[in-house]
Amino acid sequence: MKEIVVLSGKGGTGKTTITASFAALAHKKILVDCDVDAADLHLIFKPTVLETHQFFGGKSAFIDKDLCTACGKCGEICRYDAVNLANKEINKFLCEGCSACSHFCPTGAIKMEDDLSGYWFISHSPYGPFVHARLGIAEENSGKLVSLIRSKARALAEKEKAQLIINDGSPGIGCPVIASITGADYVLIVVEPTLSGIHDLKRVVQLANHFNIPTGVCINKIDINPQMADKISRYCTENNIKVLGSLPYDNCVTKAQVAQKPVVVEYPEREISKKIQDLWKEVEKALS
Amino acid sequence: MKIAIASGKGGTGKTTLATNLAYFLSEKENVTLLDCDVEEPNGHIFIKPEWVTEEKCYLPIPQVNEDKCTHCGLCSQACQFSAIAQVKDKILTFPELCHGCGLCALLCPSQAITEGFREIGTVQIGKKNNLNFIHGKLRVSEAMSPPLIKEVKKQGKNRGITIIDAPPGTSCPVIQSIVNSDFVILVTEPTPFGLNDLELAVGMVKELNIPMAVAINRADIGDNRVQEFCAKENIPVIMEIPHSYELARCYSQGNLAVQELPEYKGYLQRIWDGVKKELAR
């Protein structure tokens, strides 16, 4: 079984657009949306949810106001500025659930409670089984949720005898991204030809190298700035990274999104669809 | 006054708005721009500041003195992050999982745990003409960005206007970036992805109880469901900018639109007027 992750560093470069088209092109696969705090793939797949599960990401501290004497000990210990002593409250957005306050409260007024941080789903989609999640509003532990849905996807792949898992990643290089690439077989980085795009590409490449994961690059919206695209190609050559494809800017991408279809399904005759098909063939080669 | 610029979806134009607005305002006022997207900071590409200081940022992690440790197991039972574990008569620490809460050291009855440090990134402070610029750069392979974001915000306390460029998404790094702001501008685009992520971002800002407005970029590319959503939710749309090749090209070269495209100043003035009007309510 092979696991590929589509990443970008910078947001909005086309990860989900490309993943959705891969979903339509690949045979016998499991699809995963690892961007759990701003998931979008379901808008294209319009999945039928088969299973819904709760996700408890961690704990949060709560003050029992009747027992609290406002002594301030918790505030001294908390390193996250989460204690509001005047209101005898813990700011749930800042609390990391470490439980230090609860251990040292002299009156036992602080309890730790399990945090329902979101939901994860196994769904049926027109393009294959789909594992996805919804992190609760303003919740933390997105990395834990990503690790969880990836392990569920692997189990599902074994059950369905699928040889491939396609993960749509999130922007950045932090906790959820690290959780989405550890143990994966291949990272495809979608980059746009802008100075910011190059800057962010380099940091994702460093991250993938750190975890020893082979990496390929796709340059999206190449016509925005062909000179920058050349710069990206040069950087990739110098660093032994293969540019697997480049895609033109085409407003049919937005139209396909509005129609809730992968680009290759809605506009199969457009140049961009042909380029995405070529890209997918290159990815398959790189995977084998 | 602290104005945070966030979005939910990435690539909608947060950094373009944050850098241009900060630069525009700094021509007349005392302004600090904080780039809180420490995973992929891009603000400096446009501002091109002269760096004044650079400091590494650390998170405390446990160091166990094996001679003093009695293997009572209290630390590993209490740690909520599985960052310290007792295996038979050995204590193992996993620094990359540690949140730096300090609980293990406080609990240890034999004072066997002291705190060492793990480098999480760098905070750089710079200046461009009148504009103060601060950003954080997360160390590659470090998972925890919120403590670095907190440090960026700590360095950026000043009396004038503070513009905060937040990372994409709606989870802890974004919360850490926008918490305690006076106003949030959510930047979106009129596409299904833009709308879906805007809905999540609006939910987040409501939870934090911060007044907000929406700015729509590439306002002519998709459908009008974003405008309908904002009307229904009673969220003011303080600006709509149509898709512009010149703007995209200017961005791609790492240049400030406010310096290259004269008409862009009008948009920024309108946004700023919109923010002031909302804050005066």
Coordinates of C-alpha atoms in Angstrom, one line a residue:
Chain A
M1 CA 0.0 0.0 0.0
K2 CA 1.3 3.5 -0.9
E3 CA 0.3 6.8 0.7
I4 CA 0.7 10.1 -1.0
V5 CA 0.1 13.5 0.6
V6 CA -0.6 16.7 -1.4
L7 CA 1.0 19.7 0.4
S8 CA 1.9 23.3 -0.4
G9 CA 3.2 25.3 2.5
K10 CA 1.4 28.3 1.3
G11 CA -2.4 28.1 1.3
G12 CA -4.6 28.5 -1.7
T13 CA -2.1 27.1 -4.3
G14 CA -4.5 24.4 -5.5
K15 CA -4.0 21.3 -3.3
T16 CA -7.7 20.4 -3.0
T17 CA -8.4 21.1 -6.7
I18 CA -5.6 18.7 -7.7
T19 CA -6.5 16.1 -5.1
A20 CA -10.1 16.1 -6.3
S21 CA -9.0 15.4 -9.8
F22 CA -6.6 12.7 -8.7
A23 CA -9.5 11.1 -6.9
A24 CA -11.3 10.9 -10.3
L25 CA -8.2 9.5 -12.1
A26 CA -6.8 7.0 -9.7
H27 CA -8.0 3.4 -9.5
K28 CA -8.9 1.6 -6.3
K29 CA -7.9 4.1 -3.6
I30 CA -9.0 5.6 -0.3
L31 CA -9.4 9.3 -0.1
V32 CA -8.5 11.4 3.0
D33 CA -9.0 15.1 3.8
C34 CA -6.2 15.9 6.3
D35 CA -7.0 19.6 6.4
V36 CA -9.3 19.1 9.4
D37 CA -9.6 22.7 10.4
A38 CA -10.6 24.0 7.0
A39 CA -11.8 20.9 5.1
D40 CA -13.0 21.5 1.6
L41 CA -12.8 18.2 -0.3
H42 CA -16.3 17.2 0.8
L43 CA -17.7 20.1 -1.2
I44 CA -16.5 18.4 -4.4
F45 CA -17.2 14.8 -3.3
K46 CA -20.7 15.4 -1.8
P47 CA -20.2 12.3 0.2
T48 CA -22.8 10.0 1.8
V49 CA -21.7 9.7 5.4
L50 CA -21.7 6.0 6.5
E51 CA -20.2 6.4 9.9
T52 CA -19.8 9.3 12.3
H53 CA -17.5 9.2 15.3
Q54 CA -16.7 11.6 18.1
F55 CA -13.2 12.8 18.6
F56 CA -11.9 13.6 22.0
G57 CA -8.7 15.5 21.5
G58 CA -7.7 16.2 25.1
K59 CA -8.9 17.7 28.3
S60 CA -9.9 21.2 29.5
A61 CA -9.9 22.7 33.0
F62 CA -13.1 23.9 34.6
I63 CA -13.4 25.9 37.8
D64 CA -16.1 25.1 40.3
K65 CA -17.0 28.6 41.4
D66 CA -18.5 27.5 44.7
L67 CA -15.3 25.8 45.7
C68 CA -12.9 28.5 44.3
T69 CA -11.5 31.0 46.9
A70 CA -9.8 33.1 44.2
C71 CA -6.4 32.4 45.9
G72 CA -4.7 32.8 42.5
K73 CA -2.5 29.7 42.7
C74 CA -3.7 28.4 39.4
G75 CA -2.9 31.6 37.7
E76 CA 0.7 31.5 39.0
I77 CA 1.1 27.9 37.7
C78 CA -0.6 28.3 34.3
R79 CA 1.9 29.1 31.5
Y80 CA -0.8 29.7 28.9
D81 CA -2.4 32.8 30.5
A82 CA -5.7 30.9 30.5
V83 CA -6.8 31.8 34.1
N84 CA -9.2 34.7 34.5
L85 CA -9.2 35.0 38.3
A86 CA -11.7 37.9 38.4
N87 CA -14.4 35.8 36.8
K88 CA -13.2 32.5 38.3
E89 CA -12.9 31.1 34.8
I90 CA -10.5 29.2 32.5
N91 CA -10.3 30.6 29.0
K92 CA -11.0 27.4 27.0
F93 CA -9.3 28.8 23.9
L94 CA -6.0 29.3 25.7
C95 CA -6.1 26.2 28.0
E96 CA -3.9 23.4 26.7
G97 CA -5.3 20.8 29.1
C98 CA -2.0 20.2 30.9
S99 CA -3.9 19.8 34.3
A100 CA -1.2 21.6 36.3
C101 CA -3.8 24.0 37.8
S102 CA -6.0 21.2 38.9
H103 CA -3.2 19.4 40.6
F104 CA -2.2 22.4 42.8
C105 CA -5.6 24.0 43.5
P106 CA -5.7 23.9 47.4
T107 CA -9.5 23.6 47.4
G108 CA -9.9 21.0 44.6
A109 CA -12.0 23.5 42.7
I110 CA -10.5 22.7 39.3
K111 CA -11.7 19.6 37.4
M112 CA -10.4 18.3 34.1
E113 CA -13.0 17.3 31.6
D114 CA -12.7 15.4 28.3
D115 CA -13.0 17.8 25.3
L116 CA -15.3 16.8 22.5
S117 CA -13.0 18.4 19.9
G118 CA -14.7 17.3 16.7
Y119 CA -16.0 14.4 14.6
W120 CA -14.6 12.1 12.0
F121 CA -16.5 10.3 9.2
I122 CA -16.2 7.4 6.9
S123 CA -18.2 8.2 3.8
H124 CA -19.0 6.9 0.4
S125 CA -18.1 9.2 -2.5
P126 CA -18.5 8.9 -6.3
Y127 CA -14.7 8.5 -6.4
G128 CA -14.2 5.9 -3.7
P129 CA -14.3 5.6 0.1
F130 CA -13.6 8.9 1.8
V131 CA -12.3 9.5 5.4
H132 CA -12.7 13.0 6.6
A133 CA -13.2 15.0 9.8
R134 CA -14.5 18.3 11.2
L135 CA -12.5 19.9 14.0
G136 CA -14.8 21.8 16.4
I137 CA -14.8 25.5 16.2
A138 CA -11.7 27.0 17.8
E139 CA -10.5 23.5 19.0
E140 CA -7.0 22.3 19.2
N141 CA -5.3 19.0 18.6
S142 CA -5.7 19.0 14.9
G143 CA -2.5 16.9 14.6
K144 CA -4.0 14.1 16.7
L145 CA -7.1 14.1 14.6
V146 CA -5.1 13.9 11.4
S147 CA -3.1 10.9 12.8
L148 CA -6.4 9.3 13.8
I149 CA -8.1 9.6 10.4
R150 CA -4.9 8.4 8.6
S151 CA -4.8 5.3 10.7
K152 CA -8.5 4.7 10.0
A153 CA -7.9 5.2 6.3
R154 CA -5.1 2.6 6.4
A155 CA -7.4 0.1 8.1
L156 CA -10.0 0.8 5.5
A157 CA -7.5 0.3 2.7
E158 CA -6.6 -3.1 4.0
K159 CA -10.2 -4.1 4.3
E160 CA -11.1 -2.8 0.8
K161 CA -7.8 -4.2 -0.6
A162 CA -7.0 -0.7 -1.9
Q163 CA -3.3 -0.2 -2.8
L164 CA -3.3 3.6 -2.6
I165 CA -4.3 6.3 -0.1
I166 CA -4.5 9.9 -1.4
N167 CA -4.3 12.5 1.4
D168 CA -5.2 16.2 0.9
G169 CA -2.9 18.1 3.3
S170 CA -3.3 21.4 5.1
P171 CA -1.2 24.6 4.5
G172 CA 1.8 25.3 6.7
I173 CA 4.5 23.1 8.2
G174 CA 3.3 22.7 11.8
C175 CA 1.5 20.1 13.8
P176 CA -1.2 18.9 11.3
V177 CA 1.2 18.9 8.4
I178 CA 3.7 16.8 10.4
A179 CA 0.9 14.5 11.4
S180 CA -0.2 14.1 7.7
I181 CA 3.3 13.2 6.4
T182 CA 4.9 11.0 9.0
G183 CA 5.2 7.5 7.5
A184 CA 3.8 8.5 4.1
D185 CA 5.5 7.3 0.9
Y186 CA 5.4 10.4 -1.2
V187 CA 4.8 14.2 -0.9
L188 CA 3.5 16.2 -3.9
I189 CA 4.0 19.9 -3.3
V190 CA 1.8 22.3 -5.3
V191 CA 3.5 25.6 -5.7
E192 CA 2.5 28.8 -7.4
P193 CA 5.2 30.9 -9.2
T194 CA 5.4 33.7 -6.7
L195 CA 8.2 34.8 -4.4
S196 CA 6.0 33.7 -1.4
G197 CA 5.3 30.4 -3.1
I198 CA 9.1 29.7 -3.5
H199 CA 9.8 30.8 0.0
D200 CA 7.1 28.4 1.4
L201 CA 8.1 25.6 -1.0
K202 CA 11.6 25.5 0.5
R203 CA 10.3 25.1 4.0
V204 CA 8.0 22.2 3.0
V205 CA 10.9 20.6 1.2
Q206 CA 13.1 20.9 4.3
L207 CA 10.3 19.3 6.3
A208 CA 9.8 16.4 3.9
N209 CA 13.6 15.9 3.9
H210 CA 13.6 15.8 7.6
F211 CA 11.2 12.9 7.6
N212 CA 13.0 11.3 4.6
I213 CA 10.0 11.3 2.3
P214 CA 10.5 11.5 -1.4
T215 CA 9.1 14.7 -2.9
G216 CA 7.8 15.9 -6.3
V217 CA 6.6 19.4 -7.3
C218 CA 3.7 20.7 -9.4
I219 CA 3.8 24.3 -10.5
N220 CA 0.3 25.7 -10.6
K221 CA -1.0 28.8 -12.4
I222 CA 2.4 28.9 -14.2
D223 CA 1.4 31.8 -16.4
I224 CA 1.1 34.3 -13.5
N225 CA 4.9 34.7 -13.6
P226 CA 6.9 32.4 -16.0
Q227 CA 10.3 33.8 -14.7
M228 CA 9.4 32.7 -11.1
A229 CA 8.4 29.3 -12.5
D230 CA 11.9 29.0 -14.0
K231 CA 13.3 29.9 -10.7
I232 CA 11.3 27.1 -9.1
S233 CA 12.5 24.7 -11.7
R234 CA 16.1 25.6 -11.1
Y235 CA 15.7 25.3 -7.4
C236 CA 14.2 21.8 -7.9
T237 CA 16.9 20.7 -10.2
E238 CA 19.6 21.9 -7.8
N239 CA 17.9 20.0 -5.0
N240 CA 17.2 16.8 -6.9
I241 CA 13.5 17.3 -6.8
K242 CA 11.5 16.3 -9.9
V243 CA 9.0 18.8 -11.3
L244 CA 6.2 16.4 -12.2
G245 CA 4.0 18.8 -14.1
S246 CA 2.9 22.4 -14.5
L247 CA -0.6 23.7 -14.9
P248 CA -1.9 26.8 -16.6
Y249 CA -4.2 29.3 -14.9
D250 CA -7.8 28.6 -16.1
N251 CA -11.0 30.1 -14.6
C252 CA -12.7 26.8 -15.4
V253 CA -11.1 25.6 -12.1
T254 CA -13.4 28.0 -10.2
K255 CA -16.4 27.0 -12.4
A256 CA -15.8 23.3 -11.7
Q257 CA -15.6 24.2 -7.9
V258 CA -19.0 26.0 -8.2
A259 CA -20.4 23.0 -10.0
Q260 CA -19.0 20.8 -7.2
K261 CA -17.0 18.6 -9.7
P262 CA -13.3 17.7 -10.1
V263 CA -11.9 19.8 -13.0
V264 CA -11.0 16.6 -15.0
V265 CA -14.6 15.5 -14.8
E266 CA -16.4 18.8 -15.5
Y267 CA -14.0 20.1 -18.2
P268 CA -12.2 17.0 -19.6
E269 CA -11.4 18.7 -22.9
R270 CA -9.5 21.7 -21.4
E271 CA -5.7 21.9 -21.5
I272 CA -5.6 22.0 -17.7
S273 CA -7.4 18.6 -17.5
K274 CA -5.0 17.0 -19.9
K275 CA -2.1 18.4 -17.9
I276 CA -3.5 17.1 -14.6
Q277 CA -3.8 13.6 -16.3
D278 CA -0.2 13.8 -17.3
L279 CA 0.7 14.9 -13.8
W280 CA -1.1 12.0 -12.3
K281 CA 0.7 9.6 -14.6
E282 CA 4.0 11.1 -13.4
V283 CA 2.9 10.7 -9.8
E284 CA 2.0 7.1 -10.4
K285 CA 5.5 6.5 -11.9
A286 CA 7.1 8.2 -8.9
L287 CA 5.1 6.0 -6.5
S288 CA 6.1 2.7 -8.1
Chain B
M1 CA -5.6 49.3 18.6
K2 CA -5.1 45.7 17.3
I3 CA -6.6 44.6 14.0
A4 CA -6.2 41.0 13.0
I5 CA -6.4 39.7 9.5
A6 CA -7.5 36.1 9.2
S7 CA -9.3 33.9 6.6
G8 CA -9.9 30.2 7.2
K9 CA -9.0 29.3 3.7
G10 CA -5.4 29.9 2.6
G11 CA -4.3 32.0 -0.3
T12 CA -7.2 34.4 -0.2
G13 CA -5.1 37.5 0.3
K14 CA -4.4 37.9 4.0
T15 CA -0.8 38.9 3.6
T16 CA -1.5 41.2 0.6
L17 CA -4.0 43.1 2.7
A18 CA -1.9 43.0 6.0
T19 CA 1.3 44.3 4.4
N20 CA -0.3 46.9 2.2
L21 CA -2.6 48.2 4.9
A22 CA 0.2 48.4 7.4
Y23 CA 2.5 50.2 5.0
F24 CA -0.3 52.5 3.9
L25 CA -1.2 53.5 7.5
S26 CA 2.4 53.8 8.5
E27 CA 2.8 56.8 6.2
K28 CA 0.8 58.8 8.8
E29 CA 0.6 56.8 12.0
N30 CA 2.7 54.7 14.4
V31 CA 2.1 51.1 13.0
T32 CA 3.4 47.7 13.9
L33 CA 2.9 44.7 11.6
L34 CA 3.0 41.3 13.3
D35 CA 3.4 38.3 10.9
C36 CA 1.9 35.5 13.0
D37 CA 2.0 33.0 10.2
V38 CA 5.1 31.5 11.8
E39 CA 4.9 28.3 9.7
E40 CA 5.1 30.1 6.4
P41 CA 5.8 33.8 7.1
N42 CA 5.7 35.9 3.9
G43 CA 5.2 39.5 5.1
H44 CA 8.9 40.3 5.1
I45 CA 9.0 39.5 1.4
F46 CA 6.8 42.5 0.7
I47 CA 7.9 44.8 3.5
K48 CA 11.7 44.1 3.0
P49 CA 12.5 45.4 6.5
E50 CA 16.0 46.2 7.8
W51 CA 16.4 43.7 10.7
V52 CA 17.2 45.2 14.0
T53 CA 17.2 42.2 16.3
E54 CA 16.9 38.4 16.1
E55 CA 16.3 36.1 19.0
K56 CA 15.7 32.4 19.4
C57 CA 12.6 31.3 21.1
Y58 CA 12.5 28.3 23.4
L59 CA 10.0 26.1 25.1
P60 CA 10.8 24.5 28.5
I61 CA 11.2 20.7 28.5
P62 CA 11.9 18.3 31.4
Q63 CA 15.4 17.1 32.2
V64 CA 15.6 14.1 34.6
N65 CA 18.4 13.6 37.0
E66 CA 18.5 9.8 37.1
D67 CA 20.5 9.9 40.4
K68 CA 17.7 11.7 42.2
C69 CA 14.7 9.9 40.5
T70 CA 13.0 7.3 42.6
H71 CA 10.8 6.0 39.8
C72 CA 7.7 6.8 41.6
G73 CA 5.9 7.3 38.3
L74 CA 4.0 10.5 39.3
C75 CA 5.3 12.5 36.4
S76 CA 4.4 10.0 33.7
Q77 CA 1.0 9.5 35.1
A78 CA 0.3 13.2 35.2
C79 CA 1.7 14.3 31.8
Q80 CA -1.3 14.9 29.5
F81 CA 0.9 14.9 26.4
S82 CA 2.8 11.5 26.8
A83 CA 6.0 13.5 26.9
I84 CA 7.5 11.6 29.8
A85 CA 7.2 7.9 30.4
Q86 CA 8.4 5.4 32.9
V87 CA 9.5 2.1 31.5
K88 CA 10.5 -0.3 34.3
D89 CA 13.2 1.6 36.1
K90 CA 14.0 4.1 33.4
I91 CA 12.5 7.5 32.7
L92 CA 12.2 8.4 29.0
T93 CA 11.3 11.9 27.8
F94 CA 9.9 12.9 24.4
P95 CA 10.8 16.6 24.1
E96 CA 9.0 17.0 20.8
L97 CA 5.7 16.1 22.5
C98 CA 6.2 18.4 25.5
H99 CA 4.0 21.5 25.7
G100 CA 6.2 23.0 28.3
C101 CA 3.6 23.2 31.1
G102 CA 6.1 22.5 33.8
L103 CA 3.7 20.1 35.7
C104 CA 6.2 17.2 35.9
A105 CA 8.9 19.4 37.6
L106 CA 6.4 20.8 40.0
L107 CA 5.0 17.4 41.0
C108 CA 8.3 15.5 41.4
P109 CA 8.7 14.7 45.1
S110 CA 12.5 14.2 44.9
Q111 CA 13.2 17.4 42.8
A112 CA 14.7 15.1 40.1
I113 CA 13.3 17.1 37.2
T114 CA 14.7 20.5 36.1
E115 CA 13.8 22.3 33.0
G116 CA 15.9 22.4 29.9
F117 CA 14.9 24.1 26.6
R118 CA 13.9 23.1 23.1
E119 CA 14.3 25.7 20.4
I120 CA 11.0 26.3 18.6
G121 CA 12.0 29.1 16.3
T122 CA 13.2 32.7 15.9
V123 CA 11.6 36.1 16.4
Q124 CA 13.0 38.9 14.2
I125 CA 12.3 42.6 14.7
G126 CA 12.8 45.0 11.9
K127 CA 11.8 48.4 10.5
K128 CA 10.8 49.8 7.2
N129 CA 10.6 53.6 7.2
N130 CA 8.0 54.3 9.9
L131 CA 6.7 50.8 10.0
N132 CA 7.7 48.4 12.8
F133 CA 7.8 44.8 11.6
I134 CA 8.0 41.6 13.7
H135 CA 7.7 38.0 12.6
G136 CA 8.4 34.5 13.9
K137 CA 10.0 31.7 12.0
L138 CA 9.1 28.2 13.2
R139 CA 12.0 25.8 13.2
V140 CA 11.4 23.3 10.5
S141 CA 10.1 20.0 12.0
E142 CA 8.8 21.8 15.1
A143 CA 5.1 21.1 15.5
M144 CA 4.1 23.7 18.0
S145 CA 3.6 27.2 16.6
P146 CA 1.3 28.8 19.3
P147 CA 4.1 29.6 21.8
L148 CA 6.2 31.3 19.1
I149 CA 3.1 33.3 18.0
K150 CA 2.7 34.3 21.6
E151 CA 6.3 35.5 21.7
V152 CA 5.8 37.5 18.4
K153 CA 2.7 39.2 20.0
K154 CA 4.6 39.9 23.2
Q155 CA 7.4 41.7 21.3
G156 CA 4.9 43.7 19.4
K157 CA 3.1 45.5 22.3
N158 CA 3.0 49.1 21.4
R159 CA 0.7 52.1 21.7
G160 CA -0.1 52.7 18.1
I161 CA -1.9 50.6 15.5
T162 CA -1.0 46.9 15.4
I163 CA -1.9 44.9 12.3
I164 CA -1.8 41.1 12.8
D165 CA -1.4 38.7 9.8
A166 CA -2.8 35.4 11.0
P167 CA -2.1 31.9 9.6
P168 CA -4.8 30.1 7.6
G169 CA -7.2 27.7 9.3
T170 CA -9.4 28.0 12.4
S171 CA -7.5 26.1 15.1
C172 CA -5.0 26.9 17.8
P173 CA -2.4 28.9 15.8
V174 CA -5.2 31.2 14.5
I175 CA -6.8 31.5 18.0
Q176 CA -3.4 32.5 19.5
S177 CA -2.9 35.1 16.7
I178 CA -6.3 36.8 17.0
V179 CA -7.1 36.5 20.7
N180 CA -7.3 39.9 22.4
S181 CA -7.6 41.8 19.1
D182 CA -10.1 44.7 18.9
F183 CA -11.2 43.8 15.4
V184 CA -10.9 41.0 12.9
I185 CA -11.0 41.3 9.1
L186 CA -11.8 38.0 7.4
V187 CA -10.5 37.9 3.9
T188 CA -12.3 35.5 1.5
E189 CA -13.0 34.8 -2.1
P190 CA -16.5 34.1 -3.6
T191 CA -16.0 30.4 -4.2
P192 CA -17.5 27.3 -2.5
F193 CA -14.2 26.7 -0.7
G194 CA -13.9 30.3 0.3
L195 CA -17.5 30.4 1.6
N196 CA -17.1 27.1 3.6
D197 CA -13.9 28.2 5.3
L198 CA -15.4 31.7 5.9
E199 CA -18.3 30.1 7.7
L200 CA -15.9 28.3 10.0
A201 CA -13.8 31.4 10.5
V202 CA -16.9 33.5 11.4
G203 CA -17.9 30.8 13.9
M204 CA -14.4 31.0 15.5
V205 CA -14.4 34.8 15.7
K206 CA -17.9 34.8 17.2
E207 CA -16.7 32.3 19.9
L208 CA -14.0 34.8 20.7
N209 CA -16.5 37.6 20.8
I210 CA -14.5 40.0 18.6
P211 CA -16.2 42.4 16.2
M212 CA -15.5 41.5 12.5
A213 CA -15.9 42.4 8.9
V214 CA -15.3 40.6 5.6
A215 CA -13.2 41.7 2.7
I216 CA -13.8 39.8 -0.6
N217 CA -10.9 39.3 -3.0
R218 CA -11.3 38.4 -6.6
A219 CA -14.9 39.4 -6.0
D220 CA -16.0 38.6 -9.6
I221 CA -14.7 35.0 -10.0
G222 CA -17.3 32.7 -8.5
D223 CA -20.8 33.1 -7.3
N224 CA -22.5 35.5 -4.8
R225 CA -23.2 33.1 -2.0
V226 CA -20.5 34.8 0.2
Q227 CA -22.3 38.1 0.0
E228 CA -25.6 36.4 0.8
F229 CA -24.0 34.6 3.8
C230 CA -22.6 37.9 5.1
A231 CA -26.0 39.7 4.7
K232 CA -27.8 36.8 6.5
E233 CA -25.2 36.8 9.4
N234 CA -25.2 40.6 9.6
I235 CA -21.5 40.9 8.9
P236 CA -20.4 44.0 7.1
V237 CA -18.6 43.5 3.8
I238 CA -16.1 46.4 3.9
M239 CA -14.4 45.8 0.6
E240 CA -14.7 43.9 -2.7
I241 CA -11.8 43.9 -5.0
P242 CA -12.2 42.4 -8.5
H243 CA -9.7 39.8 -9.9
S244 CA -6.8 41.7 -11.3
Y245 CA -3.9 40.3 -13.3
E246 CA -1.7 43.3 -12.4
L247 CA -2.3 42.7 -8.6
A248 CA -1.5 39.0 -9.0
R249 CA 1.7 39.8 -10.9
C250 CA 2.7 42.5 -8.4
Y251 CA 2.2 39.9 -5.6
S252 CA 4.2 37.3 -7.5
Q253 CA 7.2 39.6 -7.6
G254 CA 7.0 40.3 -3.9
N255 CA 6.1 43.9 -4.4
L256 CA 3.6 46.1 -2.4
A257 CA 0.6 47.0 -4.5
V258 CA 0.3 50.3 -2.6
Q259 CA 3.6 51.3 -4.2
E260 CA 3.0 50.0 -7.7
L261 CA -0.7 50.4 -8.3
P262 CA -2.1 53.8 -7.5
E263 CA -5.8 52.7 -7.5
Y264 CA -5.1 50.2 -4.7
K265 CA -4.7 53.1 -2.2
G266 CA -8.4 53.8 -2.6
Y267 CA -9.3 50.3 -1.6
L268 CA -7.1 50.5 1.5
Q269 CA -8.6 53.8 2.5
R270 CA -12.1 52.3 2.1
I271 CA -11.1 49.3 4.3
W272 CA -9.7 51.5 7.0
D273 CA -12.7 53.8 6.9
G274 CA -14.9 50.7 7.2
V275 CA -12.9 49.4 10.2
K276 CA -13.1 52.7 12.0
K277 CA -16.8 53.0 11.3
E278 CA -17.4 49.5 12.7
L279 CA -15.2 50.2 15.8
A280 CA -17.1 53.4 16.5
R281 CA -20.4 51.6 16.7

